[in-house]
Amino acid sequence: MADLRELYQDTILDHSKKPRNFREIPGATAKAVGHNPLCGDRVTVYLRLDAGNIADIAFIGQGCAISKASASLMTDAVKGKSKSEATRLFERFRKMVTGRPGDPIDASLGKLAVLSGVCEFPVRVKCASLPWHTLEAALEAKQETVSLE
Amino acid sequence: MARKDRMAKPAKMLLNVPAIQADFPILKRTVRDKRLVYLDSAATSQKPKQVIEATSDYYSRYNANVHRAIYELGEESTREYEGAREKVADFIHAKAASEIAFTKSTTESINVIAYGYGLKGKIQKGDEILGTVMEHHSNHVPWHFVKDHKGAVLKYVDVADDGTLKMEQYDDLLTRHTKIVTVTLCSNVLGTINPVKEIAKRAHEVGALCVVDAAQAAPHMPVDVQSLDADFLAFSGHKMLGPTGIGVLYGKAELLEETEPLLGGGEMIREVHLGWAKWNDVPYKFEGGTPNIAGAIGLGVAVDYLTKLGMDAVRAHEMEVTQYALEKFDRLKGVTTYGPKDVKRRAGVVSFTIEGAHPHDIASILDVEGICIRSGHHCAQPLMERFDLPATARASFYIYNDLDDVDALIAGIKRVQEVFA
């Protein structure tokens, strides 16, 4: 059962059942919709940007435990950060979930490290990445729906 | 697993499942150190060694193109390829082997019908094509083309909450404007077996044709195109023990004559000149390019395998496994199954959802247990929308599955519930 627990750690289950920042932001300065047609996951990320900083971030949507927990952890992780800090964090996050089991985990990922088990389940990488791709689209103020296929 | 439950199992299965399992090399492997429990045959079936060996035998002993090589190898390959066509024709009770064209898939077969009979052929602006809400995308999208290019009108028969077609609505939608009725014989999500014989009869009464998607039916139950009075019927090899990349298009002889080919090229022509060509006879005009020879031969052997078991026995076995599964599912709290409850009206496809667990998570957790199921929309988004479901998990059974596999699934579901408790 070792690998199952790696994927579904308590923190992940907690964030999927009680997602943080799970709301809309009225008058958001940016928002984007992400969609994974394979599993029907759909996430909307809202941003309130203030002088290039993420003053507030929230999300709504439906999806699997991994995508929901990832979205929840992401909102906690990037709140208060600058746009470029958020983008760099996504880069490190992507490296972790697409890496090899046992690879050293970048300490700056903090709580996001609980999603490192995803790398053992390549089909779930899209679930974990969807919120981040959606955040990226919102930061770039792309209007169209992000679709991961 | 409680001993009481084990004892509730019927003493004897209708098929000799252990002997069947021994024919499938893949079932000997493990997944994440667990016994492989393969419950995704509605997506693609596993292959018995007889089929694997037949395709390998073709490549190692008599690989040659069909219908053109003037040497012994080519005669052998042509004989085996055409022999496979005969077997498929017998399998679905076609009047003649010439009513069987090999394609690459059910999808291609339906596209040939939509394009060759609909778009390039008989369908005019305002003609109505009547489908159903439970169709697979492959029986939706080709008809969208006919709508877009010819101005045909698409209408759909809805599905009732119990997973059956609303037949009274079918009667209302069927008019003298209806030219084609297209319906699946068996739903890949709900398992529903549709009353296609009755549907075809009513279609014929208004002068419409009946196109049948048999992708989920042909592998699992006796299919008789003459008894159904199907005008066209499509299915795939890979869901019925055969190789991937081989499909079947059945059509009544006179309708195949009226259908234009989708692929132009070698094999499908009688003569070619600069600027024009005459097509080959039915069914060869639908087989442009070198066909999937190994695939067709493998499918022929798959048909042999199923015929030897007997399609009545295959169906009876799956009814027994499905009945057992539905009873077990019924006893689980927080788990919902979809489709008809009566196994006489459904096939061995069980879509389900678990309260508080997304189907993707269900599939991942079962995967850790060595159990393969499908999760998602099953290429049937209109049906998922009808039931307001973003996704479901789906277990599907075949000849190599037994009640132990169902027990493993149920134990896996309980594990999912523990994780998400």
XYZ file of C-alpha atoms in Angstrom:
570
model
C 0.000 0.000 0.000
C 3.077 2.197 0.189
C 2.603 3.820 -3.202
C -1.116 4.442 -2.641
C -0.335 6.423 0.488
C 2.290 8.368 -1.404
C -0.354 9.535 -3.848
C -3.105 10.095 -1.310
C -1.277 11.629 1.632
C -3.355 13.030 4.464
C -2.569 16.608 3.445
C -3.866 15.900 -0.058
C -7.052 14.315 1.237
C -7.517 17.208 3.633
C -7.111 19.829 0.887
C -9.391 17.915 -1.494
C -12.151 17.595 1.089
C -11.753 21.119 2.476
C -10.173 23.133 -0.304
C -8.712 26.490 0.748
C -9.613 29.671 -1.153
C -12.520 27.821 -2.759
C -14.596 30.789 -3.863
C -15.053 33.339 -6.593
C -13.419 36.766 -6.423
C -15.958 39.425 -7.408
C -14.264 41.976 -9.638
C -11.208 39.766 -10.178
C -8.517 41.431 -12.302
C -7.862 38.185 -14.134
C -9.408 34.769 -14.415
C -9.013 31.664 -16.546
C -10.801 28.357 -16.989
C -8.928 25.062 -17.184
C -10.465 21.871 -18.524
C -9.250 18.299 -18.740
C -11.653 16.615 -21.163
C -10.265 13.172 -20.349
C -11.695 13.174 -16.846
C -14.081 16.109 -16.949
C -12.044 18.186 -14.487
C -12.841 21.870 -14.690
C -11.251 24.659 -12.677
C -11.635 28.430 -12.727
C -8.825 30.457 -11.175
C -9.507 34.059 -10.072
C -6.774 36.616 -9.414
C -6.625 40.055 -7.918
C -3.371 41.555 -9.054
C -1.860 44.573 -7.401
C 1.258 46.126 -8.938
C 2.404 42.803 -10.384
C 1.734 40.931 -7.147
C -0.926 38.287 -6.494
C -2.881 40.116 -3.803
C -5.620 37.478 -3.794
C -6.230 34.165 -5.525
C -9.143 31.753 -5.389
C -10.658 28.944 -7.427
C -13.856 27.038 -8.045
C -14.508 23.892 -10.009
C -14.933 20.174 -9.888
C -12.361 17.477 -10.208
C -10.514 14.595 -8.691
C -8.799 14.730 -5.303
C -5.420 15.371 -6.899
C -6.513 18.340 -9.003
C -8.581 19.839 -6.206
C -5.821 19.462 -3.620
C -3.283 20.805 -6.087
C -5.443 23.874 -6.749
C -5.966 24.438 -3.052
C -2.259 24.092 -2.201
C -1.358 26.305 -5.153
C -3.564 29.167 -3.999
C -1.947 29.061 -0.554
C 1.514 28.883 -2.092
C 1.315 31.799 -4.514
C -0.777 34.261 -2.545
C 1.294 37.382 -1.929
C 3.943 36.372 -4.460
C 4.924 38.331 -7.550
C 3.910 37.086 -10.990
C 7.455 35.985 -11.788
C 7.850 34.206 -8.438
C 4.630 32.279 -9.147
C 5.844 31.314 -12.615
C 9.168 30.094 -11.224
C 7.355 28.089 -8.571
C 5.274 26.413 -11.278
C 8.494 25.509 -13.083
C 9.861 23.796 -9.977
C 6.501 22.138 -9.304
C 6.387 20.784 -12.840
C 9.886 19.417 -12.434
C 8.830 17.595 -9.285
C 5.679 15.935 -10.641
C 7.340 14.893 -13.883
C 10.569 13.766 -12.210
C 11.671 10.335 -11.062
C 10.674 8.757 -7.748
C 13.405 9.480 -5.226
C 14.657 12.660 -6.901
C 15.579 15.329 -4.315
C 12.724 17.760 -3.796
C 13.383 21.488 -4.016
C 12.958 22.817 -0.464
C 11.371 26.024 -1.746
C 8.302 24.003 -2.789
C 7.298 23.771 0.856
C 3.899 22.127 1.325
C 3.608 21.476 -2.404
C 6.058 18.615 -1.867
C 3.165 16.411 -0.723
C 2.274 16.063 -4.405
C 5.650 14.528 -5.256
C 4.055 11.045 -5.270
C 2.246 12.006 -8.470
C 5.442 11.335 -10.428
C 4.849 7.609 -9.871
C 1.498 7.880 -11.628
C 2.219 9.596 -14.956
C -1.452 9.614 -15.974
C -2.179 11.822 -12.974
C 0.388 14.511 -13.778
C -2.241 16.389 -15.786
C -4.552 16.394 -12.773
C -1.897 18.002 -10.579
C -0.802 20.471 -13.272
C -4.210 21.667 -14.465
C -4.616 24.383 -11.777
C -1.100 25.667 -12.475
C -1.640 25.827 -16.226
C -4.842 27.707 -15.510
C -3.029 30.116 -13.197
C -0.426 30.672 -15.904
C -3.195 31.479 -18.397
C -4.776 33.914 -15.946
C -1.424 35.611 -15.366
C -0.915 35.953 -19.098
C -4.511 37.205 -19.330
C -5.366 34.591 -21.954
C -9.098 34.521 -22.445
C -9.604 31.071 -23.870
C -10.174 27.889 -21.922
C -6.991 25.967 -21.170
C -7.450 22.413 -22.345
C -5.162 19.583 -21.325
C -5.438 16.577 -23.572
C -13.992 -11.520 2.123
C -16.639 -13.147 4.302
C -16.937 -16.877 3.856
C -20.719 -16.541 3.562
C -20.277 -14.418 0.433
C -17.954 -16.907 -1.172
C -20.431 -19.699 -0.610
C -23.196 -17.718 -2.234
C -21.453 -18.128 -5.582
C -23.003 -20.484 -8.118
C -21.168 -23.801 -8.089
C -20.389 -23.963 -11.779
C -19.723 -21.272 -14.332
C -21.150 -21.636 -17.812
C -17.744 -21.263 -19.387
C -14.589 -23.039 -18.303
C -13.002 -19.796 -17.149
C -9.702 -21.237 -15.831
C -9.117 -22.905 -19.224
C -9.975 -19.648 -20.996
C -7.684 -17.650 -18.707
C -4.844 -20.037 -19.558
C -5.196 -18.977 -23.206
C -4.482 -15.318 -22.393
C -0.754 -14.747 -21.803
C -1.280 -11.259 -20.366
C -3.353 -12.618 -17.485
C -0.215 -14.277 -16.136
C 1.464 -10.941 -15.452
C 1.215 -8.877 -12.313
C 0.580 -5.162 -11.944
C 2.344 -3.405 -9.069
C 2.968 -6.896 -7.641
C -0.720 -7.741 -7.681
C -2.663 -10.249 -9.799
C -3.942 -8.480 -12.914
C -7.709 -8.064 -12.716
C -8.691 -6.751 -16.114
C -12.118 -5.121 -16.079
C -11.866 -2.830 -19.075
C -12.861 -5.070 -21.966
C -15.433 -2.544 -23.142
C -12.425 -0.355 -24.037
C -10.422 -3.203 -25.544
C -10.361 -6.912 -24.859
C -7.286 -8.987 -24.124
C -6.088 -11.419 -26.790
C -5.809 -15.196 -26.590
C -2.574 -16.840 -27.727
C -4.419 -18.291 -30.737
C -4.983 -14.766 -32.106
C -1.473 -13.578 -31.241
C 0.038 -16.640 -32.906
C -2.129 -16.299 -36.015
C -0.929 -12.751 -36.666
C 2.668 -13.699 -35.949
C 2.272 -16.763 -38.190
C 1.138 -14.567 -41.059
C 4.245 -12.401 -40.763
C 6.633 -15.307 -40.282
C 5.240 -17.740 -42.880
C 3.205 -16.141 -45.664
C 3.484 -12.350 -45.521
C 2.479 -11.037 -48.953
C 0.019 -8.479 -50.228
C -3.490 -9.693 -51.022
C -5.304 -9.815 -54.376
C -2.218 -8.980 -56.443
C 0.779 -11.207 -55.802
C 1.167 -13.895 -58.487
C 2.968 -16.369 -56.293
C 2.228 -18.949 -53.632
C 2.692 -16.633 -50.646
C 0.183 -14.177 -52.067
C -2.286 -16.948 -52.727
C -2.003 -18.063 -49.128
C -2.401 -14.564 -47.711
C -5.380 -13.873 -49.985
C -6.981 -17.186 -49.031
C -6.589 -16.473 -45.301
C -7.745 -12.863 -45.641
C -10.839 -13.851 -47.615
C -11.356 -16.766 -45.244
C -11.540 -14.280 -42.393
C -14.219 -12.368 -44.307
C -16.247 -15.587 -44.617
C -15.897 -16.258 -40.897
C -17.045 -12.744 -39.997
C -20.009 -13.053 -42.383
C -21.054 -16.334 -40.738
C -20.523 -14.872 -37.288
C -23.145 -12.151 -37.826
C -25.288 -14.234 -40.219
C -24.766 -12.068 -43.289
C -26.167 -13.469 -46.523
C -22.786 -13.353 -48.244
C -19.142 -12.560 -47.506
C -19.388 -9.722 -50.044
C -21.557 -7.877 -47.521
C -18.505 -7.569 -45.232
C -15.912 -4.836 -45.776
C -12.843 -4.611 -43.592
C -12.091 -1.177 -42.161
C -9.796 -0.102 -39.374
C -12.486 0.368 -36.737
C -16.136 0.852 -35.899
C -15.418 4.555 -36.254
C -14.203 4.165 -39.827
C -17.159 1.922 -40.676
C -19.670 4.511 -39.478
C -17.769 7.236 -41.306
C -18.023 5.226 -44.536
C -21.789 5.020 -44.072
C -22.199 8.689 -43.130
C -19.940 9.860 -45.953
C -20.608 7.315 -48.654
C -24.304 6.808 -48.176
C -25.206 10.080 -46.474
C -22.989 12.963 -47.434
C -22.044 11.859 -50.956
C -25.132 9.801 -51.550
C -28.743 9.854 -50.625
C -29.159 12.528 -47.967
C -30.577 15.869 -49.087
C -31.128 19.166 -47.301
C -33.862 18.847 -44.695
C -33.670 15.050 -44.496
C -33.705 13.849 -40.928
C -31.207 11.573 -39.253
C -32.425 10.158 -35.978
C -29.847 9.106 -33.393
C -30.018 8.581 -29.649
C -28.550 10.367 -26.638
C -26.666 7.206 -25.575
C -24.474 6.905 -28.670
C -20.694 6.720 -28.547
C -18.974 9.743 -30.112
C -18.210 7.576 -33.149
C -21.933 7.366 -33.851
C -22.442 11.098 -33.277
C -19.658 12.986 -35.017
C -19.848 11.374 -38.513
C -23.486 12.490 -38.671
C -22.481 16.028 -37.685
C -20.530 16.067 -40.964
C -23.696 15.187 -42.880
C -25.561 17.958 -41.098
C -22.808 20.496 -41.775
C -22.281 19.615 -45.446
C -25.765 18.633 -46.573
C -28.080 20.533 -44.243
C -29.490 17.328 -42.797
C -31.459 17.698 -39.571
C -30.230 15.668 -36.588
C -32.691 14.500 -33.955
C -32.137 12.340 -30.901
C -34.163 9.878 -28.885
C -33.677 10.531 -25.174
C -32.747 8.006 -22.498
C -35.071 7.364 -19.543
C -33.716 7.425 -15.985
C -33.516 3.620 -15.975
C -31.070 3.756 -18.883
C -33.451 2.546 -21.597
C -34.471 4.432 -24.722
C -37.737 6.345 -24.655
C -39.450 4.282 -27.319
C -42.641 6.381 -27.322
C -40.488 9.405 -28.107
C -38.868 7.401 -30.895
C -42.297 6.929 -32.453
C -42.956 10.669 -32.207
C -39.648 11.614 -33.819
C -39.894 9.072 -36.603
C -41.559 10.704 -39.613
C -41.561 10.452 -43.386
C -38.664 12.942 -43.311
C -36.511 10.449 -41.397
C -34.011 8.858 -43.767
C -31.617 7.216 -41.338
C -32.057 5.871 -37.833
C -28.718 5.191 -36.166
C -28.524 3.386 -32.853
C -26.187 1.351 -30.713
C -27.136 -2.240 -30.066
C -25.505 -1.998 -26.651
C -24.477 1.112 -24.690
C -20.808 1.317 -23.720
C -21.715 3.265 -20.577
C -25.047 1.916 -19.352
C -24.794 -1.586 -20.783
C -28.341 -1.167 -22.086
C -29.238 -3.582 -24.880
C -31.545 -1.684 -27.210
C -34.519 -3.292 -28.986
C -32.873 -2.833 -32.371
C -35.088 -5.339 -34.168
C -38.130 -3.271 -33.218
C -36.307 -0.001 -33.930
C -35.346 -1.204 -37.415
C -38.870 -2.449 -38.110
C -40.397 0.917 -37.254
C -37.693 2.743 -39.238
C -38.466 0.617 -42.278
C -42.172 1.420 -41.958
C -41.420 5.078 -42.731
C -38.858 4.193 -45.390
C -35.778 4.963 -43.273
C -32.643 2.866 -43.020
C -31.344 1.490 -39.749
C -27.624 1.816 -38.994
C -26.439 -0.264 -36.044
C -23.346 0.303 -33.902
C -22.501 -3.199 -32.683
C -19.091 -2.394 -31.179
C -20.230 -3.451 -27.699
C -22.668 -6.133 -28.840
C -20.784 -8.262 -31.369
C -18.147 -9.382 -28.810
C -20.675 -10.298 -26.145
C -23.901 -11.714 -27.577
C -25.249 -13.426 -30.680
C -25.773 -10.875 -33.470
C -27.860 -11.782 -36.495
C -28.033 -9.013 -39.071
C -30.849 -10.720 -40.961
C -32.992 -11.230 -37.889
C -32.342 -7.615 -36.806
C -32.948 -6.520 -40.399
C -30.083 -4.050 -39.968
C -29.237 -2.111 -43.107
C -25.707 -1.287 -42.007
C -23.847 -2.578 -38.968
C -20.397 -1.740 -37.632
C -18.045 -3.270 -35.091
C -14.356 -3.567 -34.164
C -12.003 -6.514 -33.911
C -10.079 -5.379 -30.859
C -13.052 -5.503 -28.506
C -13.735 -9.154 -29.434
C -10.326 -10.789 -28.839
C -8.969 -9.607 -32.203
C -6.096 -7.251 -33.019
C -6.376 -3.469 -32.990
C -6.755 -1.652 -36.288
C -9.321 -3.986 -37.844
C -13.016 -3.173 -38.054
C -16.038 -4.457 -39.877
C -18.624 -2.736 -42.023
C -21.665 -4.825 -42.830
C -24.198 -3.559 -45.331
C -27.027 -5.114 -47.298
C -25.654 -5.850 -50.778
C -27.825 -3.333 -52.630
C -26.986 -0.584 -50.111
C -23.252 -1.190 -50.343
C -23.640 -0.797 -54.104
C -25.221 2.623 -53.528
C -22.534 3.714 -51.051
C -19.548 5.692 -52.270
C -16.081 4.760 -51.003
C -14.351 6.944 -48.427
C -10.782 6.100 -49.436
C -9.566 6.308 -53.011
C -6.390 4.500 -54.020
C -5.014 1.060 -54.723
C -7.071 -2.086 -54.196
C -10.417 -0.271 -54.463
C -10.286 0.329 -58.247
C -11.172 -1.640 -61.332
C -9.372 0.728 -63.747
C -7.712 4.126 -63.417
C -7.124 6.757 -66.083
C -5.905 10.316 -65.947
C -8.734 12.151 -64.308
C -11.132 9.281 -63.691
C -11.438 5.755 -62.377
C -13.880 2.894 -62.147
C -14.272 1.338 -58.758
C -13.826 -2.235 -57.824
C -16.764 -4.406 -56.786
C -18.309 -4.429 -53.343
C -16.779 -4.920 -50.802
C -13.310 -4.187 -52.255
C -14.191 -0.629 -53.198
C -14.262 0.155 -49.467
C -10.786 -1.267 -48.876
C -8.526 1.319 -50.493
C -4.825 0.791 -49.799
C -3.161 -2.341 -48.526
C -5.542 -3.631 -45.882
C -4.699 -4.753 -42.353
C -4.086 -8.336 -43.482
C -2.680 -9.623 -40.207
C -5.520 -7.873 -38.377
C -8.193 -9.498 -40.524
C -6.609 -12.939 -40.134
C -6.347 -12.411 -36.374
C -9.987 -11.343 -36.266
C -10.937 -14.513 -38.137
C -9.222 -16.563 -35.447
C -10.918 -14.504 -32.718
C -14.252 -15.342 -34.373
C -13.252 -19.029 -34.345
C -12.441 -18.769 -30.644
C -15.772 -17.165 -29.755
C -17.733 -19.495 -32.022
C -16.160 -22.498 -30.330
C -17.279 -21.194 -26.939
C -20.679 -20.365 -28.403
C -22.050 -16.822 -28.278
C -25.066 -18.010 -26.261
C -22.692 -19.360 -23.612
C -20.628 -16.142 -23.713
C -23.768 -14.102 -23.148
C -25.028 -16.409 -20.384
C -21.651 -16.258 -18.619
C -21.609 -12.471 -18.702
C -25.181 -12.298 -17.430
C -24.153 -14.433 -14.494
C -21.087 -12.313 -13.677
C -23.078 -9.087 -14.124
C -25.918 -10.329 -11.936
C -23.425 -11.208 -9.217
C -21.735 -7.814 -9.564
C -25.005 -5.858 -9.437
C -26.065 -7.720 -6.283
C -22.715 -6.934 -4.660
C -22.927 -3.279 -5.746
C -26.434 -3.037 -4.331
C -25.137 -3.887 -0.886
C -22.523 -1.106 -0.924
C -23.475 2.145 0.766
C -22.684 5.370 -1.075
C -22.218 3.654 -4.444
C -24.548 4.279 -7.384
C -24.736 2.130 -10.527
C -26.288 3.237 -13.808
C -28.322 1.439 -16.427
C -31.037 -1.231 -16.345
C -31.187 -3.448 -13.248
C -32.419 -6.461 -15.176
C -29.476 -8.385 -16.653
C -31.677 -9.581 -19.524
C -31.741 -5.975 -20.711
C -28.098 -5.169 -20.198
C -24.599 -6.357 -20.960
C -21.610 -6.754 -18.662
C -20.802 -3.051 -18.462
C -21.298 -1.460 -15.045
C -20.799 2.277 -14.682
C -20.729 3.508 -11.131
C -19.914 6.446 -8.919
C -18.820 6.528 -5.283
C -19.967 9.335 -3.040
C -17.038 11.627 -2.205
C -14.588 9.989 -4.636
C -13.927 11.215 -8.145
C -13.866 8.424 -10.782
C -10.262 9.266 -11.586
C -9.266 8.670 -7.981
C -11.271 5.439 -7.953
C -9.351 4.207 -10.989
C -5.977 5.168 -9.480
C -6.661 3.396 -6.199
C -7.942 0.279 -7.988
C -4.844 0.398 -10.200
C -2.678 0.056 -7.111
C -4.652 -3.136 -6.399
C -3.933 -4.448 -9.914
C -7.492 -3.760 -11.066
C -7.979 -2.043 -14.433
C -11.178 -0.087 -14.888
C -12.099 2.904 -17.023
C -12.898 6.333 -15.668
C -14.084 9.395 -17.514
C -16.822 10.190 -19.996
C -16.376 7.005 -22.046
C -16.588 8.916 -25.347
C -20.253 9.522 -24.622
C -20.391 13.145 -23.475
C -24.031 13.758 -24.504
C -25.085 10.802 -22.344
C -23.005 12.036 -19.399
C -24.659 15.447 -19.734
C -28.068 13.777 -19.800
C -27.311 12.211 -16.412
C -25.523 15.369 -15.219
C -22.326 13.449 -14.528
C -18.840 14.833 -15.235
C -17.502 11.287 -15.226
C -18.141 7.753 -14.020
C -16.017 4.743 -13.218
C -16.773 1.703 -15.363
C -16.045 -1.986 -14.916
C -16.717 -4.291 -17.854
C -16.591 -8.073 -17.998
C -15.672 -10.664 -20.570
C -15.134 -14.402 -20.976
C -11.951 -14.446 -18.848
C -13.542 -12.714 -15.862
C -15.031 -14.679 -13.026
C -16.687 -13.987 -9.712
C -13.288 -13.651 -8.009
C -12.652 -10.635 -10.227
C -15.928 -9.125 -9.045
C -14.924 -9.795 -5.446
C -11.596 -8.073 -6.070
C -13.441 -5.079 -7.522
C -15.805 -4.844 -4.569
C -12.892 -5.107 -2.108
C -11.123 -2.368 -4.105
C -14.170 -0.124 -3.893
C -14.242 -0.586 -0.125
C -10.583 0.440 -0.076
C -11.475 3.599 -2.030
C -14.153 4.362 0.532
C -11.624 3.913 3.357
C -9.220 6.372 1.728
C -11.950 8.969 1.259
C -13.796 8.283 4.523
